[in-house]
Amino acid sequence: MTKSATKEGTMRYAQRFAGRAADGHFRETQRMELSSLGVGTYLGQPDEKTDVAYTTAIVAAVESGINVIDSAINYRFQRSERSIGAALQQLAAKGFTREEIVVCTKGGYLTPDGSMPADPNEYFFREYIQHGIFSAKDLAAGSHCMTPKFLKDQLGRSLRNLGVECVDVYYLHNPETQLSEIAKPDFLQRLRAAFEFLESAVEAGEIRYYGMATWNGFRQDPRAQDAMQLGEVAQIAQEIAGGMHHFRFVQLPFNLGMPKPSALKTTRSVRCNSPGRRRGSPRHWSECRAWSMRRPTLG
């Protein structure tokens, strides 16, 4: 299969639903045509029955006009990513190519493999600490890590779980978790190191873009301990890779029960240099605004 989603592939996917999809259902961003709904893979038991149910749901979603699939390595102890991998294989057999489908996943939280081990501490010590992937001082809240070595390990596992050569969007998962235990300057240094690794992963062809999947970070009062400022974060990416950096996506809750992001004024503080877009043009700002909305997901 083709390594990743492409402009041509996602446009071809959208054309499959010409005359059937609602106007505006497919939206172009970062040279991809994305469906306005995505399918998520968060909840459910870590068992075979749920594995099959997720695979079936993902296949049905793609056959019905949804080409954005979202996961995280810790969802159901890595099983959700593997359910996506199984779905991609089934979809390939049905004529849907890899380049038509936008695959997103996340890294940051520690997770077992397939099921909860009898002794989690022993598992993480044996699997990670003994191999020098992280040390106790790298963890926040006993469960979160975003060092380059850890992210490299997690990305490699995600690629194998998903059965793909490249992830289209790779998110740092709730990085604001770190702010519960470390000072803001230390957090920004850790974030810089993570972004430097993610830019190298783009160069290696393992991811196309990266972003931040957050819960509270971008919705808090700026004075809150776990608050993050999008402009400050984007500036780090800018300093690392200039205007062609690959920090292009942000997730945060946005729904009827949590409407606050609709009132956030983030575009004025974000330097967004999209290829081929003139700064200040309407399309330029629409792409910047797309960073601050979480695409609705099913599941």
mmCIF file of N, CA and C in Angstrom, residues 212-298:
data_model
loop_
_atom_site.group_PDB
_atom_site.id
_atom_site.type_symbol
_atom_site.label_atom_id
_atom_site.label_comp_id
_atom_site.label_asym_id
_atom_site.label_seq_id
_atom_site.Cartn_x
_atom_site.Cartn_y
_atom_site.Cartn_z
ATOM 1 N N MET A 212 -0.753 18.430 18.828
ATOM 2 C CA MET A 212 -0.982 18.222 20.258
ATOM 3 C C MET A 212 -2.447 17.888 20.468
ATOM 4 N N ALA A 213 -2.708 16.742 21.079
ATOM 5 C CA ALA A 213 -4.069 16.339 21.452
ATOM 6 C C ALA A 213 -4.232 16.660 22.929
ATOM 7 N N THR A 214 -5.097 17.604 23.237
ATOM 8 C CA THR A 214 -5.170 18.140 24.595
ATOM 9 C C THR A 214 -6.574 17.988 25.169
ATOM 10 N N TRP A 215 -6.653 18.141 26.474
ATOM 11 C CA TRP A 215 -7.952 18.162 27.146
ATOM 12 C C TRP A 215 -8.190 19.543 27.754
ATOM 13 N N ASN A 216 -7.341 19.917 28.704
ATOM 14 C CA ASN A 216 -7.498 21.213 29.360
ATOM 15 C C ASN A 216 -6.546 22.285 28.837
ATOM 16 N N GLY A 217 -5.427 21.865 28.269
ATOM 17 C CA GLY A 217 -4.323 22.776 28.015
ATOM 18 C C GLY A 217 -4.663 24.059 27.294
ATOM 19 N N PHE A 218 -5.469 23.973 26.240
ATOM 20 C CA PHE A 218 -5.791 25.156 25.457
ATOM 21 C C PHE A 218 -7.143 25.761 25.825
ATOM 22 N N ARG A 219 -7.785 25.261 26.887
ATOM 23 C CA ARG A 219 -9.099 25.776 27.286
ATOM 24 C C ARG A 219 -9.037 26.507 28.618
ATOM 25 N N GLN A 220 -7.882 26.494 29.258
ATOM 26 C CA GLN A 220 -7.758 27.052 30.596
ATOM 27 C C GLN A 220 -7.500 28.565 30.561
ATOM 28 N N ASP A 221 -7.813 29.199 31.673
ATOM 29 C CA ASP A 221 -7.367 30.567 31.891
ATOM 30 C C ASP A 221 -5.836 30.569 31.810
ATOM 31 N N PRO A 222 -5.237 31.531 31.131
ATOM 32 C CA PRO A 222 -3.776 31.552 30.982
ATOM 33 C C PRO A 222 -3.009 31.476 32.293
ATOM 34 N N ARG A 223 -3.669 31.837 33.393
ATOM 35 C CA ARG A 223 -2.985 31.798 34.690
ATOM 36 C C ARG A 223 -3.014 30.425 35.332
ATOM 37 N N ALA A 224 -3.785 29.485 34.782
ATOM 38 C CA ALA A 224 -3.888 28.144 35.360
ATOM 39 C C ALA A 224 -2.569 27.399 35.211
ATOM 40 N N GLN A 225 -2.302 26.495 36.145
ATOM 41 C CA GLN A 225 -1.038 25.783 36.152
ATOM 42 C C GLN A 225 -0.828 24.952 34.893
ATOM 43 N N ASP A 226 -1.923 24.364 34.372
ATOM 44 C CA ASP A 226 -1.780 23.485 33.210
ATOM 45 C C ASP A 226 -2.191 24.166 31.904
ATOM 46 N N ALA A 227 -2.219 25.491 31.891
ATOM 47 C CA ALA A 227 -2.579 26.223 30.676
ATOM 48 C C ALA A 227 -1.401 26.261 29.702
ATOM 49 N N MET A 228 -1.722 26.135 28.412
ATOM 50 C CA MET A 228 -0.727 26.281 27.353
ATOM 51 C C MET A 228 -1.203 27.352 26.382
ATOM 52 N N GLN A 229 -0.275 28.063 25.779
ATOM 53 C CA GLN A 229 -0.606 29.091 24.807
ATOM 54 C C GLN A 229 -0.197 28.621 23.415
ATOM 55 N N LEU A 230 -1.164 28.569 22.510
ATOM 56 C CA LEU A 230 -0.908 28.040 21.176
ATOM 57 C C LEU A 230 0.192 28.828 20.467
ATOM 58 N N GLY A 231 0.174 30.133 20.616
ATOM 59 C CA GLY A 231 1.204 30.939 19.968
ATOM 60 C C GLY A 231 2.597 30.598 20.474
ATOM 61 N N GLU A 232 2.721 30.352 21.763
ATOM 62 C CA GLU A 232 4.010 30.011 22.369
ATOM 63 C C GLU A 232 4.503 28.660 21.857
ATOM 64 N N VAL A 233 3.563 27.714 21.746
ATOM 65 C CA VAL A 233 3.903 26.380 21.250
ATOM 66 C C VAL A 233 4.310 26.443 19.780
ATOM 67 N N ALA A 234 3.533 27.170 18.971
ATOM 68 C CA ALA A 234 3.841 27.291 17.545
ATOM 69 C C ALA A 234 5.191 27.964 17.329
ATOM 70 N N GLN A 235 5.540 28.887 18.215
ATOM 71 C CA GLN A 235 6.820 29.574 18.088
ATOM 72 C C GLN A 235 7.979 28.596 18.248
ATOM 73 N N ILE A 236 7.824 27.606 19.125
ATOM 74 C CA ILE A 236 8.875 26.605 19.301
ATOM 75 C C ILE A 236 9.087 25.843 17.999
ATOM 76 N N ALA A 237 7.986 25.420 17.369
ATOM 77 C CA ALA A 237 8.103 24.724 16.087
ATOM 78 C C ALA A 237 8.769 25.612 15.044
ATOM 79 N N GLN A 238 8.415 26.889 15.072
ATOM 80 C CA GLN A 238 8.982 27.857 14.130
ATOM 81 C C GLN A 238 10.494 27.973 14.334
ATOM 82 N N GLU A 239 10.919 28.006 15.585
ATOM 83 C CA GLU A 239 12.346 28.145 15.872
ATOM 84 C C GLU A 239 13.126 26.904 15.462
ATOM 85 N N ILE A 240 12.475 25.745 15.514
ATOM 86 C CA ILE A 240 13.148 24.489 15.163
ATOM 87 C C ILE A 240 13.268 24.327 13.659
ATOM 88 N N ALA A 241 12.185 24.576 12.943
ATOM 89 C CA ALA A 241 12.159 24.234 11.515
ATOM 90 C C ALA A 241 11.721 25.372 10.608
ATOM 91 N N GLY A 242 11.584 26.582 11.140
ATOM 92 C CA GLY A 242 11.186 27.698 10.303
ATOM 93 C C GLY A 242 9.729 27.610 9.875
ATOM 94 N N GLY A 243 9.399 28.371 8.838
ATOM 95 C CA GLY A 243 8.017 28.452 8.404
ATOM 96 C C GLY A 243 7.468 27.180 7.805
ATOM 97 N N MET A 244 8.329 26.228 7.445
ATOM 98 C CA MET A 244 7.874 24.967 6.873
ATOM 99 C C MET A 244 7.813 23.856 7.925
ATOM 100 N N HIS A 245 7.708 24.230 9.183
ATOM 101 C CA HIS A 245 7.588 23.209 10.231
ATOM 102 C C HIS A 245 6.324 22.384 10.017
ATOM 103 N N HIS A 246 6.247 21.259 10.704
ATOM 104 C CA HIS A 246 5.138 20.311 10.488
ATOM 105 C C HIS A 246 4.184 20.218 11.675
ATOM 106 N N PHE A 247 4.258 21.175 12.595
ATOM 107 C CA PHE A 247 3.264 21.272 13.674
ATOM 108 C C PHE A 247 2.032 21.933 13.076
ATOM 109 N N ARG A 248 1.024 21.125 12.705
ATOM 110 C CA ARG A 248 -0.103 21.627 11.935
ATOM 111 C C ARG A 248 -1.476 21.275 12.499
ATOM 112 N N PHE A 249 -1.551 20.508 13.571
ATOM 113 C CA PHE A 249 -2.854 20.070 14.065
ATOM 114 C C PHE A 249 -2.929 20.155 15.586
ATOM 115 N N VAL A 250 -4.121 20.487 16.074
ATOM 116 C CA VAL A 250 -4.408 20.488 17.507
ATOM 117 C C VAL A 250 -5.765 19.848 17.718
ATOM 118 N N GLN A 251 -5.874 19.025 18.742
ATOM 119 C CA GLN A 251 -7.163 18.484 19.181
ATOM 120 C C GLN A 251 -7.509 19.087 20.536
ATOM 121 N N LEU A 252 -8.768 19.445 20.702
ATOM 122 C CA LEU A 252 -9.289 19.798 22.019
ATOM 123 C C LEU A 252 -10.793 19.574 22.011
ATOM 124 N N PRO A 253 -11.402 19.346 23.164
ATOM 125 C CA PRO A 253 -12.850 19.081 23.198
ATOM 126 C C PRO A 253 -13.640 20.264 22.655
ATOM 127 N N PHE A 254 -14.619 19.973 21.818
ATOM 128 C CA PHE A 254 -15.499 21.009 21.279
ATOM 129 C C PHE A 254 -16.825 20.349 20.947
ATOM 130 N N ASN A 255 -17.816 20.576 21.786
ATOM 131 C CA ASN A 255 -19.116 19.956 21.592
ATOM 132 C C ASN A 255 -20.171 20.784 22.328
ATOM 133 N N LEU A 256 -21.412 20.347 22.299
ATOM 134 C CA LEU A 256 -22.484 21.116 22.927
ATOM 135 C C LEU A 256 -22.260 21.300 24.419
ATOM 136 N N GLY A 257 -21.670 20.306 25.061
ATOM 137 C CA GLY A 257 -21.418 20.414 26.493
ATOM 138 C C GLY A 257 -20.163 21.193 26.832
ATOM 139 N N MET A 258 -19.251 21.332 25.853
ATOM 140 C CA MET A 258 -17.984 22.019 26.084
ATOM 141 C C MET A 258 -17.734 22.956 24.905
ATOM 142 N N PRO A 259 -18.491 24.056 24.814
ATOM 143 C CA PRO A 259 -18.401 24.940 23.648
ATOM 144 C C PRO A 259 -17.317 25.998 23.734
ATOM 145 N N LYS A 260 -16.569 26.029 24.808
ATOM 146 C CA LYS A 260 -15.649 27.139 25.052
ATOM 147 C C LYS A 260 -14.667 27.398 23.912
ATOM 148 N N PRO A 261 -14.101 26.373 23.232
ATOM 149 C CA PRO A 261 -13.127 26.687 22.182
ATOM 150 C C PRO A 261 -13.662 27.590 21.088
ATOM 151 N N SER A 262 -14.975 27.621 20.873
ATOM 152 C CA SER A 262 -15.516 28.462 19.806
ATOM 153 C C SER A 262 -15.287 29.946 20.089
ATOM 154 N N ALA A 263 -15.017 30.273 21.347
ATOM 155 C CA ALA A 263 -14.813 31.675 21.718
ATOM 156 C C ALA A 263 -13.338 32.038 21.854
ATOM 157 N N LEU A 264 -12.444 31.044 21.710
ATOM 158 C CA LEU A 264 -11.030 31.325 21.879
ATOM 159 C C LEU A 264 -10.486 32.088 20.677
ATOM 160 N N LYS A 265 -9.710 33.124 20.934
ATOM 161 C CA LYS A 265 -9.100 33.906 19.859
ATOM 162 C C LYS A 265 -7.639 33.494 19.759
ATOM 163 N N THR A 266 -7.397 32.443 18.972
ATOM 164 C CA THR A 266 -6.040 31.916 18.881
ATOM 165 C C THR A 266 -5.318 32.363 17.632
ATOM 166 N N THR A 267 -6.035 32.742 16.583
ATOM 167 C CA THR A 267 -5.369 32.967 15.307
ATOM 168 C C THR A 267 -4.432 34.166 15.340
ATOM 169 N N ARG A 268 -4.692 35.151 16.190
ATOM 170 C CA ARG A 268 -3.838 36.329 16.201
ATOM 171 C C ARG A 268 -2.449 36.030 16.740
ATOM 172 N N SER A 269 -2.332 34.982 17.521
ATOM 173 C CA SER A 269 -1.048 34.703 18.143
ATOM 174 C C SER A 269 -0.293 33.570 17.463
ATOM 175 N N VAL A 270 -0.840 33.018 16.381
ATOM 176 C CA VAL A 270 -0.230 31.856 15.730
ATOM 177 C C VAL A 270 0.427 32.270 14.426
ATOM 178 N N ARG A 271 1.683 31.895 14.245
ATOM 179 C CA ARG A 271 2.347 32.103 12.972
ATOM 180 C C ARG A 271 2.196 30.824 12.173
ATOM 181 N N CYS A 272 1.377 30.877 11.156
ATOM 182 C CA CYS A 272 1.062 29.690 10.364
ATOM 183 C C CYS A 272 1.496 29.942 8.930
ATOM 184 N N ASN A 273 2.516 29.233 8.468
ATOM 185 C CA ASN A 273 2.990 29.401 7.104
ATOM 186 C C ASN A 273 2.655 28.159 6.307
ATOM 187 N N SER A 274 1.462 28.101 5.749
ATOM 188 C CA SER A 274 1.051 26.967 4.957
ATOM 189 C C SER A 274 1.668 27.068 3.568
ATOM 190 N N PRO A 275 2.191 25.943 3.037
ATOM 191 C CA PRO A 275 2.795 25.996 1.715
ATOM 192 C C PRO A 275 1.821 26.567 0.685
ATOM 193 N N GLY A 276 2.267 27.570 -0.048
ATOM 194 C CA GLY A 276 1.448 28.112 -1.113
ATOM 195 C C GLY A 276 0.405 29.105 -0.657
ATOM 196 N N ARG A 277 0.373 29.440 0.647
ATOM 197 C CA ARG A 277 -0.624 30.379 1.138
ATOM 198 C C ARG A 277 0.058 31.699 1.505
ATOM 199 N N ARG A 278 -0.517 32.800 1.080
ATOM 200 C CA ARG A 278 -0.002 34.111 1.453
ATOM 201 C C ARG A 278 -0.473 34.449 2.862
ATOM 202 N N ARG A 279 0.462 34.888 3.713
ATOM 203 C CA ARG A 279 0.092 35.246 5.080
ATOM 204 C C ARG A 279 -0.990 36.311 5.050
ATOM 205 N N GLY A 280 -2.041 36.112 5.840
ATOM 206 C CA GLY A 280 -3.118 37.068 5.945
ATOM 207 C C GLY A 280 -4.255 36.807 4.978
ATOM 208 N N SER A 281 -4.077 35.850 4.054
ATOM 209 C CA SER A 281 -5.158 35.552 3.129
ATOM 210 C C SER A 281 -6.263 34.813 3.847
ATOM 211 N N PRO A 282 -7.509 34.856 3.352
ATOM 212 C CA PRO A 282 -8.605 34.144 4.031
ATOM 213 C C PRO A 282 -8.313 32.668 4.200
ATOM 214 N N ARG A 283 -7.740 32.022 3.164
ATOM 215 C CA ARG A 283 -7.468 30.602 3.278
ATOM 216 C C ARG A 283 -6.392 30.327 4.320
ATOM 217 N N HIS A 284 -5.402 31.236 4.372
ATOM 218 C CA HIS A 284 -4.327 31.113 5.359
ATOM 219 C C HIS A 284 -4.901 31.076 6.772
ATOM 220 N N TRP A 285 -5.799 32.022 7.072
ATOM 221 C CA TRP A 285 -6.337 32.082 8.428
ATOM 222 C C TRP A 285 -7.295 30.928 8.696
ATOM 223 N N SER A 286 -8.000 30.460 7.656
ATOM 224 C CA SER A 286 -8.898 29.320 7.885
ATOM 225 C C SER A 286 -8.103 28.090 8.267
ATOM 226 N N GLU A 287 -6.902 27.931 7.696
ATOM 227 C CA GLU A 287 -6.078 26.785 8.062
ATOM 228 C C GLU A 287 -5.552 26.936 9.474
ATOM 229 N N CYS A 288 -5.203 28.168 9.884
ATOM 230 C CA CYS A 288 -4.763 28.379 11.260
ATOM 231 C C CYS A 288 -5.891 28.055 12.236
ATOM 232 N N ARG A 289 -7.091 28.511 11.924
ATOM 233 C CA ARG A 289 -8.221 28.260 12.821
ATOM 234 C C ARG A 289 -8.505 26.775 12.937
ATOM 235 N N ALA A 290 -8.248 26.025 11.856
ATOM 236 C CA ALA A 290 -8.514 24.591 11.896
ATOM 237 C C ALA A 290 -7.671 23.904 12.963
ATOM 238 N N TRP A 291 -6.541 24.524 13.328
ATOM 239 C CA TRP A 291 -5.714 23.931 14.380
ATOM 240 C C TRP A 291 -6.463 23.861 15.702
ATOM 241 N N SER A 292 -7.331 24.814 15.967
ATOM 242 C CA SER A 292 -7.874 24.950 17.309
ATOM 243 C C SER A 292 -9.244 24.321 17.484
ATOM 244 N N MET A 293 -9.639 23.490 16.532
ATOM 245 C CA MET A 293 -10.904 22.789 16.649
ATOM 246 C C MET A 293 -10.644 21.280 16.643
ATOM 247 N N ARG A 294 -11.285 20.598 17.516
ATOM 248 C CA ARG A 294 -11.203 19.153 17.486
ATOM 249 C C ARG A 294 -12.244 18.617 16.551
ATOM 250 N N ARG A 295 -11.802 17.928 15.487
ATOM 251 C CA ARG A 295 -12.740 17.337 14.557
ATOM 252 C C ARG A 295 -13.631 16.341 15.286
ATOM 253 N N PRO A 296 -14.960 16.411 15.133
ATOM 254 C CA PRO A 296 -15.831 15.463 15.821
ATOM 255 C C PRO A 296 -15.487 14.038 15.454
ATOM 256 N N THR A 297 -15.526 13.158 16.427
ATOM 257 C CA THR A 297 -15.260 11.750 16.155
ATOM 258 C C THR A 297 -16.399 10.902 16.684
ATOM 259 N N LEU A 298 -16.565 9.761 16.066
ATOM 260 C CA LEU A 298 -17.566 8.803 16.508
ATOM 261 C C LEU A 298 -16.868 7.720 17.297
#
